[in-house]
């Protein structure tokens, strides 16, 4: 995956304006439109994880920065261009809000649900 920039040019990667990154992932479980995912970044850019999940149309719960790039038409998710999607509070459907015990007003205080489980140093 490549971390997107606003206007990448033809030689952006060569000029190091964007970074070539790789994340391995595995779905550990899924229910009710949500999933528990194990992520393993293969490069040293931890900020890549929310971006990579957004590019997979599966933003991290509480990711108010990147989740606005995922739109839905008739329940089918699609990726919106970054220049047309301002940062806003993540939007969740009423059913998920109910399962989380949150009101729409509380959603803006929902923290990013991305947790470090293990750190391996070579």
Tab-separated table of C-alpha atoms in Angstrom:
chain	number	residue	atom	x	y	z
A	1	UNK	CA	0.000	0.000	0.000
A	2	UNK	CA	1.035	3.594	-0.438
A	3	UNK	CA	0.186	6.360	2.008
A	4	UNK	CA	-1.795	8.864	-0.086
A	5	UNK	CA	-0.823	12.526	-0.435
A	6	UNK	CA	-3.099	15.268	-1.741
A	7	UNK	CA	-1.625	15.527	-5.244
A	8	UNK	CA	0.923	12.774	-5.866
A	9	UNK	CA	2.924	13.207	-9.040
A	10	UNK	CA	4.441	10.653	-11.369
A	11	UNK	CA	7.781	10.617	-9.512
A	12	UNK	CA	6.511	11.227	-5.947
A	13	UNK	CA	7.793	7.883	-4.624
A	14	UNK	CA	11.269	8.430	-6.125
A	15	UNK	CA	11.434	11.918	-4.552
A	16	UNK	CA	10.302	10.399	-1.217
A	17	UNK	CA	7.171	12.585	-1.055
A	18	UNK	CA	5.214	9.395	-0.382
A	19	UNK	CA	6.397	6.298	1.446
A	20	UNK	CA	6.034	2.763	0.180
A	21	UNK	CA	4.537	0.811	3.082
A	22	UNK	CA	3.253	-2.685	3.765
A	23	UNK	CA	0.879	-4.044	6.408
A	24	UNK	CA	-0.153	-7.664	6.804
A	25	UNK	CA	-3.552	-8.270	8.350
A	26	UNK	CA	-5.711	-11.163	9.511
A	27	UNK	CA	-9.375	-11.101	10.518
A	28	UNK	CA	-9.681	-12.809	13.918
A	29	UNK	CA	-13.460	-12.563	14.154
A	30	UNK	CA	-16.438	-10.705	12.744
A	31	UNK	CA	-20.024	-10.059	13.832
A	32	UNK	CA	-22.650	-7.416	13.212
A	33	UNK	CA	-20.703	-5.488	10.594
A	34	UNK	CA	-17.587	-5.202	12.770
A	35	UNK	CA	-14.357	-7.183	12.829
A	36	UNK	CA	-11.432	-7.779	15.135
A	37	UNK	CA	-8.327	-7.520	12.973
A	38	UNK	CA	-4.710	-8.350	13.742
A	39	UNK	CA	-2.320	-5.989	11.948
A	40	UNK	CA	1.379	-6.488	11.380
A	41	UNK	CA	3.154	-3.460	9.896
A	42	UNK	CA	6.148	-4.618	7.869
A	43	UNK	CA	7.612	-1.111	7.614
A	44	UNK	CA	8.344	1.408	10.361
A	45	UNK	CA	5.408	3.778	9.891
A	46	UNK	CA	2.759	3.145	12.579
A	47	UNK	CA	0.544	5.946	11.225
A	48	UNK	CA	0.004	3.772	8.144
A	49	UNK	CA	-2.389	1.383	9.933
A	50	UNK	CA	-5.555	3.558	9.934
A	51	UNK	CA	-4.809	4.603	6.339
A	52	UNK	CA	-4.428	1.008	5.140
A	53	UNK	CA	-7.661	-0.087	6.805
A	54	UNK	CA	-9.491	2.870	5.261
A	55	UNK	CA	-8.148	1.897	1.822
A	56	UNK	CA	-9.610	-1.579	2.471
A	57	UNK	CA	-12.969	0.158	3.140
A	58	UNK	CA	-12.791	-0.906	6.783
A	59	UNK	CA	-11.908	2.159	8.906
A	60	UNK	CA	-10.844	1.715	12.526
A	61	UNK	CA	-13.535	2.384	15.122
A	62	UNK	CA	-12.965	5.915	16.390
A	63	UNK	CA	-10.859	6.995	13.380
A	64	UNK	CA	-12.304	10.477	12.902
A	65	UNK	CA	-9.452	11.479	10.599
A	66	UNK	CA	-9.644	8.914	7.762
A	67	UNK	CA	-13.093	7.300	8.071
A	68	UNK	CA	-14.807	10.120	6.158
A	69	UNK	CA	-13.169	8.764	2.984
A	70	UNK	CA	-15.439	5.698	3.067
A	71	UNK	CA	-18.860	6.427	1.602
A	72	UNK	CA	-21.855	4.142	1.124
A	73	UNK	CA	-24.445	3.829	-1.615
A	74	UNK	CA	-27.252	1.319	-0.949
A	75	UNK	CA	-25.095	-0.229	1.782
A	76	UNK	CA	-22.087	-0.796	-0.480
A	77	UNK	CA	-18.899	0.972	0.673
A	78	UNK	CA	-16.649	2.879	-1.729
A	79	UNK	CA	-13.563	5.087	-1.390
A	80	UNK	CA	-13.874	8.845	-1.825
A	81	UNK	CA	-10.936	11.009	-2.981
A	82	UNK	CA	-9.059	12.684	-0.099
A	83	UNK	CA	-9.393	16.192	-1.551
A	84	UNK	CA	-13.209	16.003	-1.468
A	85	UNK	CA	-13.572	14.583	2.053
A	86	UNK	CA	-12.963	16.947	4.970
A	87	UNK	CA	-12.105	15.415	8.341
A	88	UNK	CA	-15.228	14.894	10.444
A	89	UNK	CA	-16.542	12.729	13.264
A	90	UNK	CA	-16.873	9.103	12.198
A	91	UNK	CA	-20.392	8.132	11.157
A	92	UNK	CA	-21.784	4.857	12.523
A	93	UNK	CA	-25.186	3.326	11.876
A	94	UNK	CA	-27.860	3.373	14.585
A	95	UNK	CA	-27.592	-0.381	15.242
A	96	UNK	CA	-23.869	-0.204	15.992
A	97	UNK	CA	-24.336	2.893	18.148
A	98	UNK	CA	-26.955	0.964	20.135
A	99	UNK	CA	-24.661	-2.042	20.607
A	100	UNK	CA	-21.894	0.282	21.811
A	101	UNK	CA	-24.310	2.073	24.137
A	102	UNK	CA	-23.481	5.455	22.573
A	103	UNK	CA	-25.595	8.380	21.481
A	104	UNK	CA	-24.675	10.295	18.305
A	105	UNK	CA	-23.532	13.180	20.546
A	106	UNK	CA	-21.055	10.907	22.360
A	107	UNK	CA	-19.542	9.630	19.124
A	108	UNK	CA	-17.130	12.550	18.726
A	109	UNK	CA	-15.429	11.536	21.993
A	110	UNK	CA	-15.004	7.901	20.892
A	111	UNK	CA	-11.249	7.159	21.009
A	112	UNK	CA	-9.328	5.383	18.276
A	113	UNK	CA	-9.655	1.624	18.863
A	114	UNK	CA	-6.189	0.656	17.692
A	115	UNK	CA	-4.095	-1.032	20.365
A	116	UNK	CA	-0.536	-2.304	20.533
A	117	UNK	CA	-0.454	-5.914	21.668
A	118	UNK	CA	3.156	-6.840	21.035
A	119	UNK	CA	6.360	-5.103	19.996
A	120	UNK	CA	9.204	-7.121	18.503
A	121	UNK	CA	12.634	-5.573	18.078
A	122	UNK	CA	15.207	-7.319	15.895
